[in-house]
Amino acid sequence: MPQDSPLEAAPAPARVGLFVTCLVDTMRPSVGFAAVKLLEDAGCRVEAPRAQTCCGQPAYNSGDRADTQALARQTVKAFEDFDYVVAPSGSCAAMIREHYPALLADDPAWSARAEQVAARTYELVSFLTDVRGVNAVEARFAGTVTYHDSCSGLRELGIQAQPRQLLATVQGLKLSEMQDSDVCCGFGGTFCVKYPEISNTMVGDKIDCIAKSGARTLLAGDLGCLMNMAGKLKRTGASVETRHVAEVLAGMTDSPAIGEAAKD
Amino acid sequence: MSGRDAILGAVRRALKRRPDDKVARAAVEARMGAPKRGPIPARAQVGHEAQVDLFEAMAVEQSATLTRVARAEDVPGAVADYLKEHNLPPRLRAAPNPELDALPWDSQPLLTVARGRAEASDETSLTGAFAAVAETGTLMLLSGETAPTTLNFLPDTHIVMLKASEILGPYEDAWDRVRAAYGPGKLPRTVNFITGPSRTADIEQTIQLGAHGPRRLHIVLVEDGPMNRPGNGADDGP
Amino acid sequence: MRSTARTFKENAKAAVADPQLRRALDHVKSGFIGKRAKAAARLPEFDALRDAARDIKNHTLDHLDLYLERYEQNVRANGGHVHWCATAEDARAAVLEVCQRVGAKTVTKGKSMISEEIALNDHLEAHGITPIETDLGEYIIQLRHEPPSHIIAPAVHLTKDLIEADFRKEHTQFPEGRSLSEPRDLVDEARQVLRDRFLKADVGITGANFLVAETGASVIVTNEGNGDLTQVLPKVHIVVASLEKIVPNLEDLSTILRVLARSATGQEFSTYTTVSSGPKRAEDPDGPEEYHVILLDNGRTQMLGSEFHEVLRCIRCGACMNHCPVYHAIGGHAYGWVYPGPIGAVLTPALIGVEEAGSLPNASTFCGRCESVCPMRIPLPKLMRHWREREFERHLSPAAVRYGLAAWAFLACRPALYHWLVGLEMRVLGALGRRKGRFAWLPFAGGWTRHRDFPAPQGKTFQALWAERKAGRAP
């Protein structure tokens, strides 16, 4: 019996530049490899240019426009030859897609280049569903999960249905929605260290909602938020595991969850 | 330099505009001379009967009460019944409005009706309305010789006689009616839009009626029919 | 009022540790958000109305001088007076002058944020005139000598037990054994106390939600009816309003009114929308004999045409703070001045200076929920970021932040060096954290590890592993 393969529905191979994001690069490369698998399954040829570092949000959100522009130029240059730029993060994808054009608008040498890269930049899961037409994944995950909508992805890129649509096709997975899944977890980049008490209150409220969902695993699409929530869950002794949604969608959940000890 | 010159000068500097800018002046004149409507909710653009029903539903949702009567002559009886039902004293302060004066108050011998602006001791007022807006169940009352504003706010209970022909769809239709009555750009001292009785949610976000204004807003709706409506009922739905 | 925005961090720290405040703030989350969502969903035209409302204000601001002139002309035609006040001081003086001329002893007040902004009550009191706040929330906080903590729900930081205690202390004319435990009791008692004040006041002061150029009218939107009693009973009605409240005509007013109450309280329409034009007419049986408008600039013209221009569209509905997770955590007082929440984070630095209020635009995660509900589509995160840029340009941000950023940016702009260095660092951290998978403490990360663990990195970076994979696959 022929199997439904996501490959069958996929359009022509596309060259995708993976914007790994500085957090995935340094903290959790397994998310990057999960992204690579999902993209390759969707018929993409993936490269991860070494000339990339960070999208510039820490500088941008600290009011440091000059350094942000320098990083924007570097990123544009590194990715402008690809058909698409894909990031396993709504926040970094939104930075490139929504903010680079305005940042470089007054620079005649760069504004058109920034516009072009911006228009071809996507967050991973929405790229799979909205651009590559993926409507199912081949993965198994036994257990109940809950999904946190990270702010930039949700409000700047409109990512809400897409991860839920794909999660629904993971065998054995049950989604239990938490209350206020669309409310900020309190990470906010440098916010969480500049205003630790406020951030702590926010993440405290968030993990209450996670606990009430009854889920054993927390998923989201942005590693910053995930590290924040995982760090709070671990500090309070909660047994909920935390993973990037790409790991589950790719069926790559062998590595310890975020903040968990290695299993050896 | 006067405050006026300083402020207008600062505005013009910020907008980088000379005071005699003809294009800008023309834009403002155009907007003043021929006000354009924004998006009008579809719910307000229905036939008159549906507007009357919508007005009732929306007003009741906002905690107003409403009784329908067939003729103006039935209003005194409806008012007396309402007071009796709510154990309110049979006394009214009515707006000095010839239309209210003309009602057959003799039919309610137990009811005392005084005229004029509200006094602190008045428990219940009776007023007419200039119009009503079906969109949100909102009454529109205009101040004037026959309509003291105090009647709308001081007494605990405010009863309004509203004719079905006074019910319009959106706010804009009500403004058109005001312009027709007062002339363009002219308003009475006070236009009161009233939607339900007074309320507050200032204590723990729990809604309590009767914060400072009336605790009860009762509407006696006279079903005078579309034929009495200015501009007839040609646009009425089936 | 005196600003405490400079100590925002300390204010916030105290606020999150206050269990009573956290309990009170739960009402913001549970009440406003669902009601607004329901009201918006019920009106299919809601988003089209938001666009139209934004466009109306943009047009008005672009022609503000001409609309102000037209507005003034029409106020005068109605027999009213316009007092153009460039500063808060001018505005206080203008109000006092009117009050003193008519020999006012007591003044009733409708809720007005401009009155808070210009610290009007203190000024009147200093000159022997007693201001009486009549909005229930404002009345409660006046008894407590507190500023409002929310622009439409000034006492939202209080629970009913605290209010009961205040009423028992202040309203000594009532029997001690009376029941005051329910909101209903408290509302009734305030109504009784304030009714007499309304009747005796010499001057009534209200704010204005809008000023209509077409007719020279001021508009207030309320639920209690206190604003109406404030303006109809005394001899004199004074309106205090800032100059961006102008809308061109009654149709424009109607459009914006459709989004105001729905965004603010989730009501279809507020109970009372009152449009006032000048003093009572000769034939009117009631109403004020004098009508004055205090038209305040106080920094608005500085925002006009600047990168903060768009904030002048604000109609003060409070939706941004109602939906702000930071506001939910700390309440309004922590912001330290009149306007809390996201709108305060943008307005306050403009009105009292970024030196004083620089923390406010920084205290946001840029989650964007405020912008997503703003009826006037004000890009609040973008405007907060502009303040951060100004702060950075003027070297007002802390030195540690500046040097840290500079070092990081130096590295991030040199990919080869960056990958080598973070590769090394992650191998070390990964090895150290491997056993537990996380750190309970890390040097220079106290802000993080005080409240949560820091997940350990997996070890090698993605770039290192990717290079290995490519080398392995190389033909």
Short mmCIF file of C-alpha atoms in Angstrom, two decimals, chain A residues 15-204:
data_model
loop_
_atom_site.label_atom_id
_atom_site.label_comp_id
_atom_site.label_asym_id
_atom_site.label_seq_id
_atom_site.Cartn_x
_atom_site.Cartn_y
_atom_site.Cartn_z
CA ARG A 15 17.67 25.95 -1.84
CA VAL A 16 17.10 26.94 1.74
CA GLY A 17 19.55 28.88 3.82
CA LEU A 18 19.04 27.80 7.41
CA PHE A 19 19.30 30.73 9.76
CA VAL A 20 20.21 28.60 12.73
CA THR A 21 19.82 31.43 15.28
CA CYS A 22 22.52 32.09 17.83
CA LEU A 23 20.62 30.28 20.58
CA VAL A 24 20.09 27.07 18.65
CA ASP A 25 23.67 27.21 17.40
CA THR A 26 25.13 27.50 20.85
CA MET A 27 22.63 25.92 23.21
CA ARG A 28 20.70 23.29 21.34
CA PRO A 29 22.08 22.26 17.95
CA SER A 30 19.71 19.28 17.92
CA VAL A 31 16.92 21.75 17.06
CA GLY A 32 18.93 22.83 14.04
CA PHE A 33 19.29 19.24 12.86
CA ALA A 34 15.58 18.66 13.41
CA ALA A 35 14.94 21.69 11.22
CA VAL A 36 17.30 20.31 8.58
CA LYS A 37 15.45 16.99 8.58
CA LEU A 38 12.04 18.63 8.26
CA LEU A 39 13.26 20.84 5.45
CA GLU A 40 14.92 17.98 3.59
CA ASP A 41 11.79 15.88 4.00
CA ALA A 42 9.93 18.77 2.40
CA GLY A 43 12.20 18.60 -0.62
CA CYS A 44 14.60 21.37 0.25
CA ARG A 45 18.36 21.47 -0.11
CA VAL A 46 19.63 22.97 3.09
CA GLU A 47 22.75 24.93 3.74
CA ALA A 48 23.81 26.75 6.88
CA PRO A 49 26.17 29.54 5.85
CA ARG A 50 28.99 30.05 8.27
CA ALA A 51 28.91 33.80 7.80
CA GLN A 52 25.82 34.00 10.06
CA THR A 53 25.88 34.77 13.75
CA CYS A 54 22.93 36.59 15.28
CA CYS A 55 20.01 38.48 13.74
CA GLY A 56 20.80 41.50 15.90
CA GLN A 57 17.80 41.57 18.23
CA PRO A 58 19.80 42.10 21.43
CA ALA A 59 21.28 45.27 19.96
CA TYR A 60 18.06 46.31 18.24
CA ASN A 61 16.00 46.04 21.39
CA SER A 62 18.64 47.88 23.39
CA GLY A 63 18.44 50.91 21.12
CA ASP A 64 21.79 50.22 19.45
CA ARG A 65 20.79 50.89 15.87
CA ALA A 66 24.27 51.06 14.36
CA ASP A 67 25.34 47.60 15.51
CA THR A 68 21.96 46.21 14.52
CA GLN A 69 22.39 47.58 11.03
CA ALA A 70 25.86 46.04 10.79
CA LEU A 71 24.46 42.64 11.75
CA ALA A 72 21.53 43.07 9.38
CA ARG A 73 23.91 43.73 6.49
CA GLN A 74 25.98 40.71 7.45
CA THR A 75 22.90 38.48 7.54
CA VAL A 76 21.51 39.83 4.28
CA LYS A 77 24.84 39.22 2.58
CA ALA A 78 25.09 35.69 3.93
CA PHE A 79 21.63 34.69 2.75
CA GLU A 80 20.78 36.64 -0.36
CA ASP A 81 21.69 33.85 -2.77
CA PHE A 82 19.16 31.38 -1.34
CA ASP A 83 15.64 30.80 -2.55
CA TYR A 84 14.45 30.96 1.04
CA VAL A 85 15.77 31.80 4.48
CA VAL A 86 14.29 29.66 7.22
CA ALA A 87 14.79 29.99 10.97
CA PRO A 88 13.59 27.67 13.74
CA SER A 89 12.40 30.78 15.58
CA GLY A 90 9.50 33.16 15.04
CA SER A 91 11.38 35.92 16.75
CA CYS A 92 14.50 35.82 14.55
CA ALA A 93 12.46 35.25 11.39
CA ALA A 94 10.30 38.25 12.28
CA MET A 95 13.41 40.32 12.90
CA ILE A 96 14.63 39.66 9.36
CA ARG A 97 11.24 39.71 7.70
CA GLU A 98 9.55 42.58 9.52
CA HIS A 99 12.38 44.78 10.75
CA TYR A 100 15.36 44.57 8.39
CA PRO A 101 13.68 46.52 5.58
CA ALA A 102 12.95 49.47 7.86
CA LEU A 103 16.39 49.28 9.45
CA LEU A 104 18.18 49.51 6.12
CA ALA A 105 15.59 51.64 4.32
CA ASP A 106 17.79 54.72 4.31
CA ASP A 107 20.81 52.87 2.98
CA PRO A 108 20.59 52.94 -0.84
CA ALA A 109 23.17 50.18 -1.20
CA TRP A 110 21.25 47.82 1.05
CA SER A 111 17.55 48.62 1.16
CA ALA A 112 16.57 46.60 -1.92
CA ARG A 113 18.76 43.69 -0.83
CA ALA A 114 17.18 43.73 2.64
CA GLU A 115 13.68 43.80 1.13
CA GLN A 116 14.46 40.80 -1.04
CA VAL A 117 15.86 38.69 1.76
CA ALA A 118 13.03 39.75 4.07
CA ALA A 119 10.38 38.68 1.59
CA ARG A 120 11.95 35.20 1.36
CA THR A 121 12.41 34.67 5.10
CA TYR A 122 10.16 32.33 7.07
CA GLU A 123 9.81 30.70 10.40
CA LEU A 124 10.34 26.95 10.07
CA VAL A 125 6.90 25.48 10.79
CA SER A 126 4.95 28.07 8.84
CA PHE A 127 7.40 27.65 5.96
CA LEU A 128 6.65 23.93 5.89
CA THR A 129 2.89 24.40 5.89
CA ASP A 130 2.39 27.67 4.04
CA VAL A 131 5.18 27.56 1.44
CA ARG A 132 5.98 23.87 1.00
CA GLY A 133 2.41 22.69 1.44
CA VAL A 134 3.32 20.13 4.09
CA ASN A 135 0.20 19.01 5.90
CA ALA A 136 1.50 15.99 7.77
CA VAL A 137 4.72 14.73 9.28
CA GLU A 138 5.96 11.21 9.84
CA ALA A 139 6.77 11.16 13.50
CA ARG A 140 5.71 9.45 16.69
CA PHE A 141 5.59 10.97 20.12
CA ALA A 142 3.81 9.23 22.93
CA GLY A 143 2.33 11.68 25.37
CA THR A 144 0.34 14.80 26.05
CA VAL A 145 1.91 18.09 25.02
CA THR A 146 0.92 21.72 25.41
CA TYR A 147 2.00 24.48 23.06
CA HIS A 148 3.11 28.00 23.99
CA ASP A 149 2.67 30.65 21.30
CA SER A 150 5.81 32.73 21.31
CA CYS A 151 5.00 36.40 20.88
CA SER A 152 6.87 37.45 17.75
CA GLY A 153 5.84 34.42 15.77
CA LEU A 154 2.24 34.81 16.87
CA ARG A 155 1.76 38.55 16.46
CA GLU A 156 4.29 39.53 13.83
CA LEU A 157 4.06 36.44 11.61
CA GLY A 158 0.60 35.07 12.45
CA ILE A 159 1.86 31.64 13.49
CA GLN A 160 -0.80 29.88 15.49
CA ALA A 161 -2.62 27.23 13.46
CA GLN A 162 0.43 25.85 11.64
CA PRO A 163 2.26 24.10 14.49
CA ARG A 164 -1.03 22.72 15.80
CA GLN A 165 -1.91 21.44 12.37
CA LEU A 166 1.34 19.49 12.09
CA LEU A 167 1.35 18.34 15.70
CA ALA A 168 -2.06 16.81 15.11
CA THR A 169 -0.42 14.43 12.60
CA VAL A 170 2.23 13.15 15.02
CA GLN A 171 1.28 9.61 15.99
CA GLY A 172 0.57 9.11 19.66
CA LEU A 173 0.61 12.81 20.46
CA LYS A 174 -2.25 14.48 22.26
CA LEU A 175 -2.40 18.29 22.47
CA SER A 176 -3.83 19.77 25.64
CA GLU A 177 -4.13 23.54 25.32
CA MET A 178 -3.07 25.65 28.29
CA GLN A 179 -4.94 28.77 29.30
CA ASP A 180 -3.34 32.00 28.04
CA SER A 181 -1.08 30.15 25.61
CA ASP A 182 -0.74 33.47 23.77
CA VAL A 183 0.56 35.41 26.78
CA CYS A 184 4.24 36.25 26.97
CA CYS A 185 6.38 33.91 29.10
CA GLY A 186 8.48 36.81 30.40
CA PHE A 187 11.64 36.03 28.44
CA GLY A 188 11.88 39.10 26.21
CA GLY A 189 15.58 38.74 25.44
CA THR A 190 17.56 40.99 27.75
CA PHE A 191 14.31 41.87 29.57
CA CYS A 192 14.58 38.73 31.68
CA VAL A 193 17.90 39.78 33.16
CA LYS A 194 17.20 43.53 33.28
CA TYR A 195 13.91 43.08 35.12
CA PRO A 196 14.29 39.68 36.78
CA GLU A 197 11.46 40.11 39.28
CA ILE A 198 8.88 41.06 36.65
CA SER A 199 10.10 38.33 34.35
CA ASN A 200 9.91 35.83 37.19
CA THR A 201 6.32 36.78 37.94
CA MET A 202 5.40 36.35 34.30
CA VAL A 203 7.10 32.99 33.91
CA GLY A 204 5.56 31.93 37.23
#
